[in-house]
Coordinates of C-alpha atoms in Angstrom, one line a residue:
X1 CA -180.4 7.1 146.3
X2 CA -180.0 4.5 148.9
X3 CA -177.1 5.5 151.6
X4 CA -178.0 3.5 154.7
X5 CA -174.7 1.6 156.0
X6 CA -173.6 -1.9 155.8
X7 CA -172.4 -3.8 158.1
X8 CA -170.6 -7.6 157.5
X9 CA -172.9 -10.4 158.2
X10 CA -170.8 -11.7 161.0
X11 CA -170.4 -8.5 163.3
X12 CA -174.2 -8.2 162.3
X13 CA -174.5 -12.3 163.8
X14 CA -172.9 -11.6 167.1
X15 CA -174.9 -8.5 167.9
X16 CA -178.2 -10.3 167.1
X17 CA -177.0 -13.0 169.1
X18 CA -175.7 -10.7 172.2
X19 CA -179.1 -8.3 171.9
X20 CA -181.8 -9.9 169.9
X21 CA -183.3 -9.0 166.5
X22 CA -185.2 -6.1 168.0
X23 CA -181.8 -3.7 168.9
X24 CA -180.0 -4.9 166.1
X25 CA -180.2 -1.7 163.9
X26 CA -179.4 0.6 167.3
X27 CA -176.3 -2.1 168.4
X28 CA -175.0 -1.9 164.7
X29 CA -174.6 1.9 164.8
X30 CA -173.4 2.4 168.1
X31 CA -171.3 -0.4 168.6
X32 CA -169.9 -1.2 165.3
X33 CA -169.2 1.9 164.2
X34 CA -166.9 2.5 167.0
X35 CA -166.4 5.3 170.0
X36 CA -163.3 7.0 168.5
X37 CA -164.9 9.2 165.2
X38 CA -163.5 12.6 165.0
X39 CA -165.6 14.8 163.2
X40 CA -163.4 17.3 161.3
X41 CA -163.4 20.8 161.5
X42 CA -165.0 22.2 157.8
X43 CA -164.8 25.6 158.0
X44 CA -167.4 28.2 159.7
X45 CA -170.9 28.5 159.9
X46 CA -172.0 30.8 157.4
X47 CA -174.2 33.5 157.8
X48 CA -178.3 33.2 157.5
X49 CA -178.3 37.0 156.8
X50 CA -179.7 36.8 153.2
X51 CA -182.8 35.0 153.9
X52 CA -185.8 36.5 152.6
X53 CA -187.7 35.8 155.3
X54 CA -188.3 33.5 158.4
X55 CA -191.0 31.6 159.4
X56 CA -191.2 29.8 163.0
X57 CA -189.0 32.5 164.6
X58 CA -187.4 35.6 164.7
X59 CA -184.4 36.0 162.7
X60 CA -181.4 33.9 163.9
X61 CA -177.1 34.3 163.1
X62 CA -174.8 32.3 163.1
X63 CA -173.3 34.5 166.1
X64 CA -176.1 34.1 168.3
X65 CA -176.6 30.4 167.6
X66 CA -173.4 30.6 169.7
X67 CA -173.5 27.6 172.4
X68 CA -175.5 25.7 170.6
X69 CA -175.2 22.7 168.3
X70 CA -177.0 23.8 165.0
X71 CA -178.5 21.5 162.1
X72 CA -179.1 23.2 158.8
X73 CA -181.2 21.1 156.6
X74 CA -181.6 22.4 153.3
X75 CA -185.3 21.6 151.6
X76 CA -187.8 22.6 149.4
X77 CA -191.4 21.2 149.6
X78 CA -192.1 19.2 146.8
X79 CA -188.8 17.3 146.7
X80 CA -189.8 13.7 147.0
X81 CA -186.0 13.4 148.8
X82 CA -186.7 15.6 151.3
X83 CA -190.1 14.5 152.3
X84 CA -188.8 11.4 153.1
X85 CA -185.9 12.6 155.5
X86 CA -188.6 14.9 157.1
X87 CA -189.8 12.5 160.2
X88 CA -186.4 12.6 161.3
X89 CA -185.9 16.0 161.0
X90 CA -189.5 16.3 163.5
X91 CA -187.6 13.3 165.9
X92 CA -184.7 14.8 166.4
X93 CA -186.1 18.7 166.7
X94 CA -188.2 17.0 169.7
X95 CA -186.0 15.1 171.1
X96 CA -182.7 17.1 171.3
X97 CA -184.2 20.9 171.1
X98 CA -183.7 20.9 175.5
X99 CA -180.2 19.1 175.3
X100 CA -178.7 22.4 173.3
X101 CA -179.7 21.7 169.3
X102 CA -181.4 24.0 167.0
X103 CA -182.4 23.2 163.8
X104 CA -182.7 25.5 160.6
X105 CA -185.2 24.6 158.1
X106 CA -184.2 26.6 154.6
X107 CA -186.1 26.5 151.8
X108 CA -184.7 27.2 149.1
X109 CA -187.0 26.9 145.5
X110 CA -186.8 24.5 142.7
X111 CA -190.0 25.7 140.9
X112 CA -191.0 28.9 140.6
X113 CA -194.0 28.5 143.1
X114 CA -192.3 27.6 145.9
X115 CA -190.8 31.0 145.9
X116 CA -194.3 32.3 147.0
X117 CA -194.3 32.6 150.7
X118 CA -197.7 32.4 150.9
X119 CA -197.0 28.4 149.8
X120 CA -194.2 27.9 152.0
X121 CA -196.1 29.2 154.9
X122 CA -198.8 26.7 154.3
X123 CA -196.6 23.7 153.2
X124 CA -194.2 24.4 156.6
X125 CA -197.6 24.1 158.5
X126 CA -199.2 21.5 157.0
X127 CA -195.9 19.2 157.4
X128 CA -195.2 19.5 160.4
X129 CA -192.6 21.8 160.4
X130 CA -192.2 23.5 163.7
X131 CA -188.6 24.7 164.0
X132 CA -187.3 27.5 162.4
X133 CA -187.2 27.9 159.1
X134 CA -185.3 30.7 156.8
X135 CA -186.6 31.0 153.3
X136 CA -184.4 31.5 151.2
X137 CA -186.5 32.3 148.1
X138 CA -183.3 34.0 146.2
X139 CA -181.1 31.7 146.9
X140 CA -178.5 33.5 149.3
X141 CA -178.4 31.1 151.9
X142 CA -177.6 28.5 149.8
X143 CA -175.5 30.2 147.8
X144 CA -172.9 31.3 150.9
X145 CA -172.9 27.6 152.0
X146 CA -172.1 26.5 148.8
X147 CA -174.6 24.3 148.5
X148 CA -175.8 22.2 145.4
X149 CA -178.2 19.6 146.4
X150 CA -182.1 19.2 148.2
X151 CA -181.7 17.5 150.5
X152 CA -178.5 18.9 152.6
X153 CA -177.9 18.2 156.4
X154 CA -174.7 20.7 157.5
X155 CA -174.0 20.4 161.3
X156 CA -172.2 23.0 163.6
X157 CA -170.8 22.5 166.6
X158 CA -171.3 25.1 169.8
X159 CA -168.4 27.1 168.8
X160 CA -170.2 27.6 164.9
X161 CA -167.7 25.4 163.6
X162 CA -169.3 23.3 160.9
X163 CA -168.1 19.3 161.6
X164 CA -170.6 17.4 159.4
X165 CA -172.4 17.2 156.5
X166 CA -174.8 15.2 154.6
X167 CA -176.2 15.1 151.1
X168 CA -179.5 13.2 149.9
X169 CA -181.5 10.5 152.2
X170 CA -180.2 8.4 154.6
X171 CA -177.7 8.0 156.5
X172 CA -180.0 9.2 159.4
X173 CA -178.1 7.1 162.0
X174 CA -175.0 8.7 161.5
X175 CA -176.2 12.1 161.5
X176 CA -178.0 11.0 164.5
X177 CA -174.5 10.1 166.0
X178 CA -173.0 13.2 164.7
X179 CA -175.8 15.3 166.7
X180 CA -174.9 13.3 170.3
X181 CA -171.0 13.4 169.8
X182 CA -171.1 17.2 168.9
X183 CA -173.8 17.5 172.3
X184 CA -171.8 15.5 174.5
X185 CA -169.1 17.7 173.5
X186 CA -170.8 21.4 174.6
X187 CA -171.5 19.4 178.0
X188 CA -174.7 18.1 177.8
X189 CA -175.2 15.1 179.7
X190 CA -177.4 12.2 180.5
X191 CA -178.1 11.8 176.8
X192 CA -180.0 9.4 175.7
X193 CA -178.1 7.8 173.3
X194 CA -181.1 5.7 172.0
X195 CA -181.3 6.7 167.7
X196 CA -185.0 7.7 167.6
X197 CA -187.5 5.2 165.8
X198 CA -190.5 7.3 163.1
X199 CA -193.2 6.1 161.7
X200 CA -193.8 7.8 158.4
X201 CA -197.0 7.9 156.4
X202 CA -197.8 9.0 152.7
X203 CA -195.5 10.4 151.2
X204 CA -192.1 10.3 154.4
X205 CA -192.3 6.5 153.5
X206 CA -189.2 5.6 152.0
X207 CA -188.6 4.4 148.6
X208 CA -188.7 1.0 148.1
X209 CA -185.0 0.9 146.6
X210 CA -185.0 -2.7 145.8
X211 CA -187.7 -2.0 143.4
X212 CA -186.9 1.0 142.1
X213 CA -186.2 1.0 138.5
X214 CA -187.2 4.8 137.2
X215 CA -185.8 8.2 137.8
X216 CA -187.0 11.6 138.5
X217 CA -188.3 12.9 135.0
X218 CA -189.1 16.6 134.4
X219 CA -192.0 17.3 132.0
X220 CA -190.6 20.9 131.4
X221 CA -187.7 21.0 127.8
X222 CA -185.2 22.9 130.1
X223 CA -184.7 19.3 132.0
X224 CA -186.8 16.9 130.1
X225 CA -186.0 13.2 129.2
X226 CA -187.7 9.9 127.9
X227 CA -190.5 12.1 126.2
X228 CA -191.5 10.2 122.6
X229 CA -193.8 13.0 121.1
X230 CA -190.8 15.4 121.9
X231 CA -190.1 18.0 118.8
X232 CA -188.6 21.1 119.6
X233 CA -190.2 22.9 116.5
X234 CA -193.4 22.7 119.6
X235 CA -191.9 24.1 122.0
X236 CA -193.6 26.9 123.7
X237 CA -197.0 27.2 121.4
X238 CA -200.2 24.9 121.8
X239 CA -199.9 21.3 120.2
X240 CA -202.5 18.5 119.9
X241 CA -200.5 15.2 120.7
X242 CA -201.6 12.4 119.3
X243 CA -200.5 9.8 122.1
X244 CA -200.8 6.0 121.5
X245 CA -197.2 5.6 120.8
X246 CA -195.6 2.5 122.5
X247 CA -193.9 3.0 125.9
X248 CA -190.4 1.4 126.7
X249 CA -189.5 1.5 130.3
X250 CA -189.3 4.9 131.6
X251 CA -190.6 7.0 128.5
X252 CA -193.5 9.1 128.5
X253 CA -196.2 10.9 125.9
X254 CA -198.3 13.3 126.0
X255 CA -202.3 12.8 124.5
X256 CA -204.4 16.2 123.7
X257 CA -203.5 19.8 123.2
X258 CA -200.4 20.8 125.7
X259 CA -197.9 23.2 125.6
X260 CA -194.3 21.7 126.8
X261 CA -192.8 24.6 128.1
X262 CA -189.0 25.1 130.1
X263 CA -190.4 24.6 133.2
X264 CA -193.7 22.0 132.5
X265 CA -196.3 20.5 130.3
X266 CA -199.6 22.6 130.5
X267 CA -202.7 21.3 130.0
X268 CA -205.0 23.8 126.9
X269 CA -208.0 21.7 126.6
X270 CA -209.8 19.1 128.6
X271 CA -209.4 15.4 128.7
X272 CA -205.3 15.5 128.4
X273 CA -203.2 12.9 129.0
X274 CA -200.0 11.9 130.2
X275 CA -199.1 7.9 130.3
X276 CA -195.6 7.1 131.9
X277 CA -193.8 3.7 131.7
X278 CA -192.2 2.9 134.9
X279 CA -191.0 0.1 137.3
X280 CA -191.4 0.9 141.1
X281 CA -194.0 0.4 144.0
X282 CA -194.7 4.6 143.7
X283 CA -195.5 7.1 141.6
X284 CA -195.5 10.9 142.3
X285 CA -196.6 14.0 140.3
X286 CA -195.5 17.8 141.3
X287 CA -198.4 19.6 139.6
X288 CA -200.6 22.5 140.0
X289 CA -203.6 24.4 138.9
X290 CA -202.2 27.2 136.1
X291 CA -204.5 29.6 137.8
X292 CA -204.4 30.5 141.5
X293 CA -207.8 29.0 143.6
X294 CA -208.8 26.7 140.4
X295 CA -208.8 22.7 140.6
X296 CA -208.7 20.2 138.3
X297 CA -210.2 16.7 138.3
X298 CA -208.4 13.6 137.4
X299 CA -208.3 10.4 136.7
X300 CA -205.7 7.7 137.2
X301 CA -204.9 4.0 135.7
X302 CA -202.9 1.6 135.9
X303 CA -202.3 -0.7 132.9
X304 CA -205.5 0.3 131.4
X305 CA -207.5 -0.5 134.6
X306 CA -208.3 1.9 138.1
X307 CA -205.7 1.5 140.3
X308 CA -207.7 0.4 143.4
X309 CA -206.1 -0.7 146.5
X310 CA -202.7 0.3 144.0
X311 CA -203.9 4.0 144.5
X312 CA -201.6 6.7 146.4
X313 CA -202.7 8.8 148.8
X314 CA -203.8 11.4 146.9
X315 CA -206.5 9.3 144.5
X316 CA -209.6 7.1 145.9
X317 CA -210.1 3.5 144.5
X318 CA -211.6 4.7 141.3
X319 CA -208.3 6.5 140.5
X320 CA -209.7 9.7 140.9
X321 CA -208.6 12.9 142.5
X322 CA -208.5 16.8 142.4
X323 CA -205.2 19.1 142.1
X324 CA -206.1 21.8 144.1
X325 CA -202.8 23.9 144.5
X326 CA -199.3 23.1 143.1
X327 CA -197.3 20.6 145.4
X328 CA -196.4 17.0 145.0
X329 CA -199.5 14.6 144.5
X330 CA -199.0 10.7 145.4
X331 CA -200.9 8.9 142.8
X332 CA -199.8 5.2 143.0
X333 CA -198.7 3.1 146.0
X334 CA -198.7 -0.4 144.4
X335 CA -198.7 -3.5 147.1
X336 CA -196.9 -6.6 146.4
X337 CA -194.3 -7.5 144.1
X338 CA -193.7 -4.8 141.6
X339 CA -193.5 -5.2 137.7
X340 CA -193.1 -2.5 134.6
X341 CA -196.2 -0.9 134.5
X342 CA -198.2 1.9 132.6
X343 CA -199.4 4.7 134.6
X344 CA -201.7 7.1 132.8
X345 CA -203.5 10.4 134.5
X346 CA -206.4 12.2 132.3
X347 CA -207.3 15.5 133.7
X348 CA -210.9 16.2 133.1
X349 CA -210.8 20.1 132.9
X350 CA -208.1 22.1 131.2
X351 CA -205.3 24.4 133.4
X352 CA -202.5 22.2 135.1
X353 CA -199.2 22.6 135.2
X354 CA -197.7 18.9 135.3
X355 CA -193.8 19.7 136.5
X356 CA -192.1 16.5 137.4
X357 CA -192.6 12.6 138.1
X358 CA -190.8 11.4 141.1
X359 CA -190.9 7.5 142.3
X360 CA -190.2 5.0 145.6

């Protein structure tokens, strides 16, 4: 989803013409948006207490969080979403940790392996993640905040009085607002009041929305959709697909022996195939090997052809690649103008676990 604000062209005019083109985005925010927003008071911060585990710290409450202003973002590592909020999350951890905020990483699962913690604790360090960070792995944190949605930004003031809350990407300016009001308010001063600037890479890039034209699309019956082949009579037991069917936008087939199970397509036999028929500049696989320590070889295309300087980050210019564990794999970053497209993936050895396509 796309929630960055607008602004009308001519308040956008005068600022360019009072500041230049280069603070335009910083003017807009601050200026436009006006001094006199009163967050409201949303109830209490609730309590971290059922968290299976913490990572990055020792365990924190809501009580001795006391003092301080307190950003609970809500995320789980192969949401696509969340990825993409994630160089703010690092900004703002850096920036404002010494002016009195703390921020709470909890992950809370979507697929089963992101309850191990052995995965989370890799995943938090490979990202980046340095703050705190409650896993939540049967859902008890998320549960007493009431939460429904990956990502979720809830912000507390010094007194552990909740006074903001965001759902999904952006909006990072005003949550970056919402941080320095509720700061300015506990008394810290000579704030910079600057909105930090990121630079994200891989996957943090955000979704090019004007070209977006496909949704997330679970492989796994429980959530499934846009699947031709799909016959429930199959369900659960092997079954050699044929493929070759034709694609309409945003439909998908299976080629080889798979087994669609609730929670994803599994792979029995080498040379499977999935082929996917989407419009957007990226495309995105969660996937994993179905045994722990294995990999699995694959090959991408695009349109029939190697994707070359089309490929993601996580395929060379031959559209080949390896899954080595189960996280989200970026397998096309197309450059240019963007059209409806066939994306295929063969995987050259049997034993993945193909969960979910996500795009940008």
């Amino acid at each position: 989803m796309s929630d960055e604000p607008r602004s009308d062209d001519s308040a956008a005019d005068a600022v360019i013409e009072r500041e230049g083109r280069g603070g335009l985005f910083r003017s807009l925010a601050h200026r436009l948006a006006g001094d006199q927003n009163v967050l409201p008071d949303e109830g209490r911060l609730p309590s971290f207490g059922r968290a299976t585990s913490w990572l990055n710290s020792e365990p924190l409450t809501a009580e001795g969080l006391r003092g301080r202003v307190v950003l609970v973002d809500f995320w789980t590592y192969t949401c696509i979403n969340w990825l993409r909020t994630l160089p703010y999350l690092r900004a703002w951890a850096e920036k404002y940790e010494d002016a009195g905020l703390t921020i709470v990483g909890v992950h809370t699962p979507e697929f089963g392996f992101e309850s191990d913690l052995r995965n989370v604790m890799l995943q938090t360090r490979n990202l980046g993640v340095r703050y705190p960070v409650a896993v939540d792995s049967d859902y008890g944190v998320w549960n007493d905040f009431a939460n429904h949605y990956w990502p979720a930004i809830y912000l507390a003031d010094a007194n552990g009085r909740l006074r903001f809350h965001h759902f999904g990407e952006g909006e990072y300016a005003m949550t970056e607002m919402a941080i320095q009001q509720l700061l300015m308010e506990a008394g810290a001063s000579d704030l910079d009041t600057d909105l930090v600037m990121v630079e994200p890479q891989g996957l943090e890039v955000a979704a090019d929305w004007r070209s977006l034209g496909s949704p997330e699309t679970y492989l796994g019956y429980r959530q499934s959709s846009g699947f031709v082949s799909e016959q429930s009579e199959h369900y659960d037991r092997p079954h050699v697909y044929a493929g070759g069917r034709r694609l309409l936008r945003n439909t998908w087939d299976l080629t080889g022996d798979w087994t669609v199970a609730s929670h994803a397509a599994v792979l029995n036999e080498p040379n499977g195939k999935i082929s996917f028929a989407f419009h957007a500049r990226d495309v995105n696989l969660v996937m994993g090997p179905a045994q722990a320590g294995a990999s699995v070889p694959f090959r991408v295309t695009l349109d029939g052809h190697p994707v070359g300087d089309a490929g993601g980050t996580d395929v060379d210019a031959d559209g080949l690649g390896v899954v080595t564990g189960q996280n989200t794999y970026q397998l096309v970053r197309q450059p240019g103008q963007v059209g409806d497209s066939v994306f295929e993936i063969e995987f050259l050895e049997a034993g993945v676990e193909a969960y979910c396509f996500t795009f940008g």
